[in-house]
mmCIF file with all atom_site columns, C-alpha atoms in Angstrom:
data_model
loop_
_atom_site.group_PDB
_atom_site.id
_atom_site.type_symbol
_atom_site.label_atom_id
_atom_site.label_alt_id
_atom_site.label_comp_id
_atom_site.label_asym_id
_atom_site.label_entity_id
_atom_site.label_seq_id
_atom_site.pdbx_PDB_ins_code
_atom_site.Cartn_x
_atom_site.Cartn_y
_atom_site.Cartn_z
_atom_site.occupancy
_atom_site.B_iso_or_equiv
_atom_site.pdbx_formal_charge
_atom_site.auth_seq_id
_atom_site.auth_comp_id
_atom_site.auth_asym_id
_atom_site.auth_atom_id
_atom_site.pdbx_PDB_model_num
ATOM 1   C CA . MET F 1 1   ? 1.052   6.619   -14.848 1.00 95.00 ? 1476 MET F CA 1
ATOM 2   C CA . LYS F 1 2   ? 1.208   2.974   -15.815 1.00 98.00 ? 1477 LYS F CA 1
ATOM 3   C CA . SER F 1 3   ? 2.476   1.746   -12.436 1.00 98.00 ? 1478 SER F CA 1
ATOM 4   C CA . ILE F 1 4   ? 2.057   3.050   -8.924  1.00 98.00 ? 1479 ILE F CA 1
ATOM 5   C CA . PHE F 1 5   ? 3.424   1.980   -5.569  1.00 98.00 ? 1480 PHE F CA 1
ATOM 6   C CA . VAL F 1 6   ? 0.799   2.019   -2.832  1.00 98.00 ? 1481 VAL F CA 1
ATOM 7   C CA . SER F 1 7   ? 1.645   2.014   0.849   1.00 98.00 ? 1482 SER F CA 1
ATOM 8   C CA . GLY F 1 8   ? 0.712   3.636   4.117   1.00 98.00 ? 1483 GLY F CA 1
ATOM 9   C CA . TYR F 1 9   ? 0.130   2.935   7.734   1.00 98.00 ? 1484 TYR F CA 1
ATOM 10  C CA . LYS F 1 10  ? 0.308   -0.531  9.186   1.00 96.00 ? 1485 LYS F CA 1
ATOM 11  C CA . ASN F 1 11  ? -3.004  -1.611  10.682  1.00 96.00 ? 1486 ASN F CA 1
ATOM 12  C CA . PHE F 1 12  ? -1.765  -1.414  14.281  1.00 95.00 ? 1487 PHE F CA 1
ATOM 13  C CA . GLU F 1 13  ? -0.544  2.175   13.727  1.00 96.00 ? 1488 GLU F CA 1
ATOM 14  C CA . LEU F 1 14  ? -4.195  3.055   13.132  1.00 95.00 ? 1489 LEU F CA 1
ATOM 15  C CA . GLY F 1 15  ? -5.427  1.026   16.113  1.00 95.00 ? 1490 GLY F CA 1
ATOM 16  C CA . ILE F 1 16  ? -7.055  -1.524  13.804  1.00 96.00 ? 1491 ILE F CA 1
ATOM 17  C CA . PHE F 1 17  ? -6.620  -5.110  14.916  1.00 92.00 ? 1492 PHE F CA 1
ATOM 18  C CA . LYS F 1 18  ? -9.411  -6.920  13.041  1.00 92.00 ? 1493 LYS F CA 1
ATOM 19  C CA . ARG F 1 19  ? -9.514  -7.449  9.299   1.00 89.00 ? 1494 ARG F CA 1
ATOM 20  C CA . ASP F 1 20  ? -13.236 -6.723  9.230   1.00 89.00 ? 1495 ASP F CA 1
ATOM 21  C CA . ALA F 1 21  ? -13.160 -3.572  11.374  1.00 95.00 ? 1496 ALA F CA 1
ATOM 22  C CA . GLN F 1 22  ? -15.488 -0.849  10.106  1.00 93.00 ? 1497 GLN F CA 1
ATOM 23  C CA . GLU F 1 23  ? -12.553 1.528   9.633   1.00 95.00 ? 1498 GLU F CA 1
ATOM 24  C CA . VAL F 1 24  ? -11.022 -0.864  7.100   1.00 97.00 ? 1499 VAL F CA 1
ATOM 25  C CA . GLY F 1 25  ? -14.052 -0.400  4.860   1.00 96.00 ? 1500 GLY F CA 1
ATOM 26  C CA . PHE F 1 26  ? -13.549 3.361   4.817   1.00 96.00 ? 1501 PHE F CA 1
ATOM 27  C CA . ILE F 1 27  ? -9.853  3.076   4.004   1.00 97.00 ? 1502 ILE F CA 1
ATOM 28  C CA . LYS F 1 28  ? -10.549 0.562   1.254   1.00 98.00 ? 1503 LYS F CA 1
ATOM 29  C CA . GLU F 1 29  ? -13.230 2.831   -0.216  1.00 97.00 ? 1504 GLU F CA 1
ATOM 30  C CA . ALA F 1 30  ? -10.785 5.757   -0.298  1.00 97.00 ? 1505 ALA F CA 1
ATOM 31  C CA . LEU F 1 31  ? -8.237  3.519   -2.038  1.00 98.00 ? 1506 LEU F CA 1
ATOM 32  C CA . ARG F 1 32  ? -10.881 2.237   -4.444  1.00 98.00 ? 1507 ARG F CA 1
ATOM 33  C CA . ARG F 1 33  ? -11.890 5.760   -5.459  1.00 97.00 ? 1508 ARG F CA 1
ATOM 34  C CA . ARG F 1 34  ? -8.298  6.801   -6.055  1.00 98.00 ? 1509 ARG F CA 1
ATOM 35  C CA . LEU F 1 35  ? -7.422  3.636   -7.987  1.00 98.00 ? 1510 LEU F CA 1
ATOM 36  C CA . ILE F 1 36  ? -10.485 3.840   -10.236 1.00 98.00 ? 1511 ILE F CA 1
ATOM 37  C CA . GLY F 1 37  ? -9.533  7.402   -11.164 1.00 97.00 ? 1512 GLY F CA 1
ATOM 38  C CA . LEU F 1 38  ? -5.982  6.310   -11.904 1.00 98.00 ? 1513 LEU F CA 1
ATOM 39  C CA . VAL F 1 39  ? -7.142  3.319   -13.982 1.00 97.00 ? 1514 VAL F CA 1
ATOM 40  C CA . GLU F 1 40  ? -9.319  5.651   -16.018 1.00 96.00 ? 1515 GLU F CA 1
ATOM 41  C CA . ASP F 1 41  ? -6.149  7.665   -16.670 1.00 97.00 ? 1516 ASP F CA 1
ATOM 42  C CA . GLY F 1 42  ? -4.152  4.612   -17.793 1.00 97.00 ? 1517 GLY F CA 1
ATOM 43  C CA . LEU F 1 43  ? -2.916  2.873   -14.638 1.00 98.00 ? 1518 LEU F CA 1
ATOM 44  C CA . GLU F 1 44  ? -2.104  -0.793  -15.286 1.00 98.00 ? 1519 GLU F CA 1
ATOM 45  C CA . TRP F 1 45  ? -0.053  -2.007  -12.299 1.00 98.00 ? 1520 TRP F CA 1
ATOM 46  C CA . VAL F 1 46  ? -0.385  -1.545  -8.545  1.00 98.00 ? 1521 VAL F CA 1
ATOM 47  C CA . ILE F 1 47  ? 2.772   -2.446  -6.639  1.00 98.00 ? 1522 ILE F CA 1
ATOM 48  C CA . ILE F 1 48  ? 2.921   -3.154  -2.908  1.00 98.00 ? 1523 ILE F CA 1
ATOM 49  C CA . SER F 1 49  ? 5.621   -4.649  -0.706  1.00 98.00 ? 1524 SER F CA 1
ATOM 50  C CA . GLY F 1 50  ? 3.204   -6.872  1.206   1.00 98.00 ? 1525 GLY F CA 1
ATOM 51  C CA . GLN F 1 51  ? 3.165   -5.066  4.550   1.00 97.00 ? 1526 GLN F CA 1
ATOM 52  C CA . MET F 1 52  ? 0.179   -5.479  6.836   1.00 96.00 ? 1527 MET F CA 1
ATOM 53  C CA . GLY F 1 53  ? -2.369  -2.686  6.837   1.00 97.00 ? 1528 GLY F CA 1
ATOM 54  C CA . VAL F 1 54  ? -2.786  -0.341  3.887   1.00 98.00 ? 1529 VAL F CA 1
ATOM 55  C CA . GLU F 1 55  ? -0.740  -2.495  1.518   1.00 98.00 ? 1530 GLU F CA 1
ATOM 56  C CA . LEU F 1 56  ? -2.736  -5.684  2.081   1.00 98.00 ? 1531 LEU F CA 1
ATOM 57  C CA . TRP F 1 57  ? -6.002  -3.713  1.992   1.00 98.00 ? 1532 TRP F CA 1
ATOM 58  C CA . THR F 1 58  ? -4.857  -2.257  -1.321  1.00 98.00 ? 1533 THR F CA 1
ATOM 59  C CA . ALA F 1 59  ? -4.307  -5.756  -2.664  1.00 98.00 ? 1534 ALA F CA 1
ATOM 60  C CA . GLU F 1 60  ? -7.846  -6.677  -1.638  1.00 98.00 ? 1535 GLU F CA 1
ATOM 61  C CA . VAL F 1 61  ? -9.196  -3.597  -3.425  1.00 98.00 ? 1536 VAL F CA 1
ATOM 62  C CA . VAL F 1 62  ? -7.228  -4.494  -6.566  1.00 98.00 ? 1537 VAL F CA 1
ATOM 63  C CA . ALA F 1 63  ? -8.708  -8.020  -6.462  1.00 98.00 ? 1538 ALA F CA 1
ATOM 64  C CA . GLU F 1 64  ? -12.207 -6.533  -6.145  1.00 98.00 ? 1539 GLU F CA 1
ATOM 65  C CA . LEU F 1 65  ? -11.587 -4.162  -9.065  1.00 98.00 ? 1540 LEU F CA 1
ATOM 66  C CA . LYS F 1 66  ? -10.254 -7.000  -11.205 1.00 97.00 ? 1541 LYS F CA 1
ATOM 67  C CA . ALA F 1 67  ? -13.422 -8.980  -10.423 1.00 97.00 ? 1542 ALA F CA 1
ATOM 68  C CA . GLU F 1 68  ? -15.370 -5.956  -11.694 1.00 97.00 ? 1543 GLU F CA 1
ATOM 69  C CA . GLU F 1 69  ? -13.466 -6.183  -14.987 1.00 96.00 ? 1544 GLU F CA 1
ATOM 70  C CA . TYR F 1 70  ? -11.036 -3.325  -14.395 1.00 96.00 ? 1545 TYR F CA 1
ATOM 71  C CA . ALA F 1 71  ? -7.800  -3.955  -16.304 1.00 95.00 ? 1546 ALA F CA 1
ATOM 72  C CA . LEU F 1 72  ? -5.484  -3.806  -13.319 1.00 98.00 ? 1547 LEU F CA 1
ATOM 73  C CA . LYS F 1 73  ? -2.645  -6.024  -12.140 1.00 98.00 ? 1548 LYS F CA 1
ATOM 74  C CA . LEU F 1 74  ? -1.025  -6.472  -8.735  1.00 98.00 ? 1549 LEU F CA 1
ATOM 75  C CA . ALA F 1 75  ? 2.689   -6.953  -8.105  1.00 98.00 ? 1550 ALA F CA 1
ATOM 76  C CA . ILE F 1 76  ? 4.126   -7.704  -4.672  1.00 98.00 ? 1551 ILE F CA 1
ATOM 77  C CA . LEU F 1 77  ? 7.781   -6.751  -4.296  1.00 98.00 ? 1552 LEU F CA 1
ATOM 78  C CA . THR F 1 78  ? 8.901   -7.753  -0.824  1.00 98.00 ? 1553 THR F CA 1
ATOM 79  C CA . PRO F 1 79  ? 12.164  -6.407  0.598   1.00 98.00 ? 1554 PRO F CA 1
ATOM 80  C CA . PHE F 1 80  ? 13.359  -9.963  1.364   1.00 98.00 ? 1555 PHE F CA 1
ATOM 81  C CA . LEU F 1 81  ? 12.216  -13.574 1.166   1.00 98.00 ? 1556 LEU F CA 1
ATOM 82  C CA . ASN F 1 82  ? 9.672   -14.903 3.680   1.00 97.00 ? 1557 ASN F CA 1
ATOM 83  C CA . GLN F 1 83  ? 8.934   -11.527 5.236   1.00 96.00 ? 1558 GLN F CA 1
ATOM 84  C CA . GLU F 1 84  ? 5.835   -13.021 6.876   1.00 97.00 ? 1559 GLU F CA 1
ATOM 85  C CA . SER F 1 85  ? 7.753   -15.793 8.656   1.00 95.00 ? 1560 SER F CA 1
ATOM 86  C CA . ASN F 1 86  ? 7.508   -14.163 12.102  1.00 95.00 ? 1561 ASN F CA 1
ATOM 87  C CA . TRP F 1 87  ? 3.890   -13.050 11.761  1.00 96.00 ? 1562 TRP F CA 1
ATOM 88  C CA . ASN F 1 88  ? 1.087   -14.723 13.703  1.00 95.00 ? 1563 ASN F CA 1
ATOM 89  C CA . ASP F 1 89  ? -1.043  -17.344 11.962  1.00 96.00 ? 1564 ASP F CA 1
ATOM 90  C CA . ALA F 1 90  ? -3.963  -14.999 11.231  1.00 94.00 ? 1565 ALA F CA 1
ATOM 91  C CA . ASN F 1 91  ? -1.684  -12.462 9.534   1.00 95.00 ? 1566 ASN F CA 1
ATOM 92  C CA . LYS F 1 92  ? 0.141   -15.201 7.609   1.00 97.00 ? 1567 LYS F CA 1
ATOM 93  C CA . LEU F 1 93  ? -3.232  -16.432 6.337   1.00 96.00 ? 1568 LEU F CA 1
ATOM 94  C CA . TRP F 1 94  ? -4.193  -12.883 5.268   1.00 96.00 ? 1569 TRP F CA 1
ATOM 95  C CA . TYR F 1 95  ? -0.846  -12.432 3.535   1.00 97.00 ? 1570 TYR F CA 1
ATOM 96  C CA . ASN F 1 96  ? -1.094  -15.786 1.737   1.00 97.00 ? 1571 ASN F CA 1
ATOM 97  C CA . GLU F 1 97  ? -4.619  -14.957 0.529   1.00 97.00 ? 1572 GLU F CA 1
ATOM 98  C CA . VAL F 1 98  ? -3.283  -11.737 -0.982  1.00 97.00 ? 1573 VAL F CA 1
ATOM 99  C CA . VAL F 1 99  ? -0.240  -13.429 -2.518  1.00 97.00 ? 1574 VAL F CA 1
ATOM 100 C CA . ALA F 1 100 ? -2.474  -16.028 -4.168  1.00 97.00 ? 1575 ALA F CA 1
ATOM 101 C CA . LYS F 1 101 ? -4.258  -13.259 -6.095  1.00 96.00 ? 1576 LYS F CA 1
ATOM 102 C CA . ALA F 1 102 ? -1.130  -11.377 -7.191  1.00 98.00 ? 1577 ALA F CA 1
ATOM 103 C CA . ASP F 1 103 ? -0.119  -11.269 -10.836 1.00 98.00 ? 1578 ASP F CA 1
ATOM 104 C CA . TYR F 1 104 ? 3.572   -11.047 -9.966  1.00 98.00 ? 1579 TYR F CA 1
ATOM 105 C CA . MET F 1 105 ? 5.644   -11.570 -6.857  1.00 98.00 ? 1580 MET F CA 1
ATOM 106 C CA . ALA F 1 106 ? 9.361   -11.272 -6.132  1.00 98.00 ? 1581 ALA F CA 1
ATOM 107 C CA . ALA F 1 107 ? 11.747  -10.348 -3.345  1.00 98.00 ? 1582 ALA F CA 1
ATOM 108 C CA . VAL F 1 108 ? 13.993  -7.401  -4.149  1.00 97.00 ? 1583 VAL F CA 1
ATOM 109 C CA . THR F 1 109 ? 17.038  -8.806  -2.320  1.00 96.00 ? 1584 THR F CA 1
ATOM 110 C CA . LYS F 1 110 ? 16.409  -12.519 -3.099  1.00 95.00 ? 1585 LYS F CA 1
ATOM 111 C CA . ARG F 1 111 ? 17.426  -13.615 0.408   1.00 97.00 ? 1586 ARG F CA 1
ATOM 112 C CA . GLU F 1 112 ? 15.889  -13.769 3.876   1.00 97.00 ? 1587 GLU F CA 1
ATOM 113 C CA . TYR F 1 113 ? 16.080  -10.865 6.316   1.00 97.00 ? 1588 TYR F CA 1
ATOM 114 C CA . GLU F 1 114 ? 19.621  -9.835  7.165   1.00 97.00 ? 1589 GLU F CA 1
ATOM 115 C CA . ASN F 1 115 ? 19.449  -6.138  8.076   1.00 96.00 ? 1590 ASN F CA 1
ATOM 116 C CA . PRO F 1 116 ? 17.400  -2.936  7.682   1.00 95.00 ? 1591 PRO F CA 1
ATOM 117 C CA . SER F 1 117 ? 19.244  -1.971  4.496   1.00 96.00 ? 1592 SER F CA 1
ATOM 118 C CA . GLN F 1 118 ? 16.987  -4.425  2.652   1.00 97.00 ? 1593 GLN F CA 1
ATOM 119 C CA . PHE F 1 119 ? 14.069  -2.060  3.273   1.00 96.00 ? 1594 PHE F CA 1
ATOM 120 C CA . GLN F 1 120 ? 16.091  0.822   1.819   1.00 96.00 ? 1595 GLN F CA 1
ATOM 121 C CA . LEU F 1 121 ? 16.977  -1.264  -1.249  1.00 97.00 ? 1596 LEU F CA 1
ATOM 122 C CA . LYS F 1 122 ? 13.287  -2.092  -1.724  1.00 98.00 ? 1597 LYS F CA 1
ATOM 123 C CA . ASP F 1 123 ? 12.352  1.580   -1.445  1.00 98.00 ? 1598 ASP F CA 1
ATOM 124 C CA . GLN F 1 124 ? 14.937  2.607   -4.027  1.00 97.00 ? 1599 GLN F CA 1
ATOM 125 C CA . PHE F 1 125 ? 13.905  -0.208  -6.370  1.00 98.00 ? 1600 PHE F CA 1
ATOM 126 C CA . VAL F 1 126 ? 10.273  0.902   -6.119  1.00 98.00 ? 1601 VAL F CA 1
ATOM 127 C CA . LEU F 1 127 ? 11.141  4.530   -6.802  1.00 98.00 ? 1602 LEU F CA 1
ATOM 128 C CA . ASP F 1 128 ? 13.270  3.587   -9.799  1.00 97.00 ? 1603 ASP F CA 1
ATOM 129 C CA . ASN F 1 129 ? 10.654  1.243   -11.265 1.00 97.00 ? 1604 ASN F CA 1
ATOM 130 C CA . THR F 1 130 ? 7.270   2.897   -10.744 1.00 98.00 ? 1605 THR F CA 1
ATOM 131 C CA . ASP F 1 131 ? 5.682   6.029   -12.164 1.00 98.00 ? 1606 ASP F CA 1
ATOM 132 C CA . GLY F 1 132 ? 4.423   7.431   -8.852  1.00 98.00 ? 1607 GLY F CA 1
ATOM 133 C CA . THR F 1 133 ? 3.191   6.578   -5.397  1.00 98.00 ? 1608 THR F CA 1
ATOM 134 C CA . LEU F 1 134 ? -0.061  6.672   -3.472  1.00 98.00 ? 1609 LEU F CA 1
ATOM 135 C CA . LEU F 1 135 ? 0.281   6.797   0.296   1.00 98.00 ? 1610 LEU F CA 1
ATOM 136 C CA . VAL F 1 136 ? -2.368  6.627   2.964   1.00 98.00 ? 1611 VAL F CA 1
ATOM 137 C CA . TYR F 1 137 ? -0.459  9.048   5.121   1.00 97.00 ? 1612 TYR F CA 1
ATOM 138 C CA . ASP F 1 138 ? -1.163  12.249  6.944   1.00 95.00 ? 1613 ASP F CA 1
ATOM 139 C CA . THR F 1 139 ? 1.856   14.486  7.468   1.00 93.00 ? 1614 THR F CA 1
ATOM 140 C CA . GLU F 1 140 ? 0.301   15.642  10.739  1.00 93.00 ? 1615 GLU F CA 1
ATOM 141 C CA . ARG F 1 141 ? 0.379   12.085  12.135  1.00 93.00 ? 1616 ARG F CA 1
ATOM 142 C CA . GLU F 1 142 ? 3.717   10.426  11.722  1.00 89.00 ? 1617 GLU F CA 1
ATOM 143 C CA . GLY F 1 143 ? 4.168   6.712   11.419  1.00 94.00 ? 1618 GLY F CA 1
ATOM 144 C CA . ALA F 1 144 ? 6.082   4.149   9.408   1.00 93.00 ? 1619 ALA F CA 1
ATOM 145 C CA . PRO F 1 145 ? 5.081   5.730   6.034   1.00 96.00 ? 1620 PRO F CA 1
ATOM 146 C CA . LYS F 1 146 ? 7.109   8.827   6.943   1.00 96.00 ? 1621 LYS F CA 1
ATOM 147 C CA . PHE F 1 147 ? 10.367  7.173   5.900   1.00 96.00 ? 1622 PHE F CA 1
ATOM 148 C CA . PHE F 1 148 ? 9.194   6.270   2.398   1.00 97.00 ? 1623 PHE F CA 1
ATOM 149 C CA . TYR F 1 149 ? 7.385   9.596   2.037   1.00 98.00 ? 1624 TYR F CA 1
ATOM 150 C CA . GLU F 1 150 ? 10.563  11.544  2.815   1.00 97.00 ? 1625 GLU F CA 1
ATOM 151 C CA . LYS F 1 151 ? 12.597  9.413   0.437   1.00 97.00 ? 1626 LYS F CA 1
ATOM 152 C CA . ALA F 1 152 ? 9.972   9.802   -2.308  1.00 98.00 ? 1627 ALA F CA 1
ATOM 153 C CA . LYS F 1 153 ? 9.873   13.589  -1.827  1.00 97.00 ? 1628 LYS F CA 1
ATOM 154 C CA . HIS F 1 154 ? 13.638  13.739  -2.208  1.00 97.00 ? 1629 HIS F CA 1
ATOM 155 C CA . TYR F 1 155 ? 13.471  11.475  -5.284  1.00 98.00 ? 1630 TYR F CA 1
ATOM 156 C CA . ALA F 1 156 ? 10.726  13.628  -6.832  1.00 97.00 ? 1631 ALA F CA 1
ATOM 157 C CA . GLU F 1 157 ? 12.954  16.708  -6.636  1.00 96.00 ? 1632 GLU F CA 1
ATOM 158 C CA . ASN F 1 158 ? 14.955  15.290  -9.561  1.00 95.00 ? 1633 ASN F CA 1
ATOM 159 C CA . ALA F 1 159 ? 12.357  13.211  -11.372 1.00 95.00 ? 1634 ALA F CA 1
ATOM 160 C CA . ASP F 1 160 ? 8.779   13.400  -12.588 1.00 96.00 ? 1635 ASP F CA 1
ATOM 161 C CA . TYR F 1 161 ? 7.431   11.290  -9.728  1.00 98.00 ? 1636 TYR F CA 1
ATOM 162 C CA . PRO F 1 162 ? 3.959   12.200  -8.437  1.00 98.00 ? 1637 PRO F CA 1
ATOM 163 C CA . ILE F 1 163 ? 3.269   11.541  -4.759  1.00 98.00 ? 1638 ILE F CA 1
ATOM 164 C CA . LEU F 1 164 ? -0.437  11.251  -4.023  1.00 98.00 ? 1639 LEU F CA 1
ATOM 165 C CA . LEU F 1 165 ? -1.620  11.302  -0.413  1.00 97.00 ? 1640 LEU F CA 1
ATOM 166 C CA . VAL F 1 166 ? -4.819  10.046  1.154   1.00 97.00 ? 1641 VAL F CA 1
ATOM 167 C CA . ASP F 1 167 ? -4.848  12.001  4.407   1.00 95.00 ? 1642 ASP F CA 1
ATOM 168 C CA . PHE F 1 168 ? -7.224  11.903  7.354   1.00 94.00 ? 1643 PHE F CA 1
ATOM 169 C CA . TYR F 1 169 ? -9.327  14.718  5.878   1.00 94.00 ? 1644 TYR F CA 1
ATOM 170 C CA . GLU F 1 170 ? -9.977  12.629  2.767   1.00 95.00 ? 1645 GLU F CA 1
ATOM 171 C CA . LEU F 1 171 ? -10.775 9.594   4.900   1.00 95.00 ? 1646 LEU F CA 1
ATOM 172 C CA . GLN F 1 172 ? -13.250 11.703  6.886   1.00 95.00 ? 1647 GLN F CA 1
ATOM 173 C CA . GLU F 1 173 ? -14.908 12.752  3.614   1.00 95.00 ? 1648 GLU F CA 1
ATOM 174 C CA . VAL F 1 174 ? -15.272 9.078   2.655   1.00 95.00 ? 1649 VAL F CA 1
ATOM 175 C CA . VAL F 1 175 ? -16.817 8.285   6.051   1.00 93.00 ? 1650 VAL F CA 1
ATOM 176 C CA . GLU F 1 176 ? -19.280 11.158  5.710   1.00 93.00 ? 1651 GLU F CA 1
ATOM 177 C CA . SER F 1 177 ? -20.222 10.282  2.129   1.00 92.00 ? 1652 SER F CA 1
ATOM 178 C CA . LEU F 1 178 ? -20.825 6.637   3.007   1.00 88.00 ? 1653 LEU F CA 1
ATOM 179 C CA . ASN F 1 179 ? -22.794 7.505   6.134   1.00 83.00 ? 1654 ASN F CA 1
ATOM 180 C CA . ASN F 1 180 ? -24.979 9.861   4.068   1.00 75.00 ? 1655 ASN F CA 1
ATOM 181 C CA . ASP F 1 181 ? -25.869 6.926   1.816   1.00 65.00 ? 1656 ASP F CA 1
ATOM 182 C CA . PHE F 1 182 ? -27.724 5.252   4.694   1.00 51.00 ? 1657 PHE F CA 1
#
């Protein structure tokens, strides 16, 4: 895989309301481990749509890996222009920090929000233009990622499109491995 779309739960779906919450560190470590393995297998681009939570944490992990000399690039493909316009100031700041470190950014529909179909167009664009997806998603705990996961599963029935999941069991393993280091 040369390019992968990474998504997952929004921070509030996980009950995380602070950027520096301890849980964020565990999620980012799980993402880091997966991304390093993928880079070692040829991954070049990580694509997100700029949603709060897993996607912005992924962007932070990519920036950290780039600082460590990993040959990795970040693209942000938003469903529409100015998606952050209704966010609070703290989340806008977080988003703008991530955008500033991206290697590429574009809006799939090239216009501001009009209707939910723009999210569906973004999903289809991502599926058609990436080699696979990595989701922080547990099928036993539904949330916003369910919609993309279902669409990706359907897409993968007719295409070579790997869907990699970081579930809560994997996150628990990360927590335990990090806690054993202390």
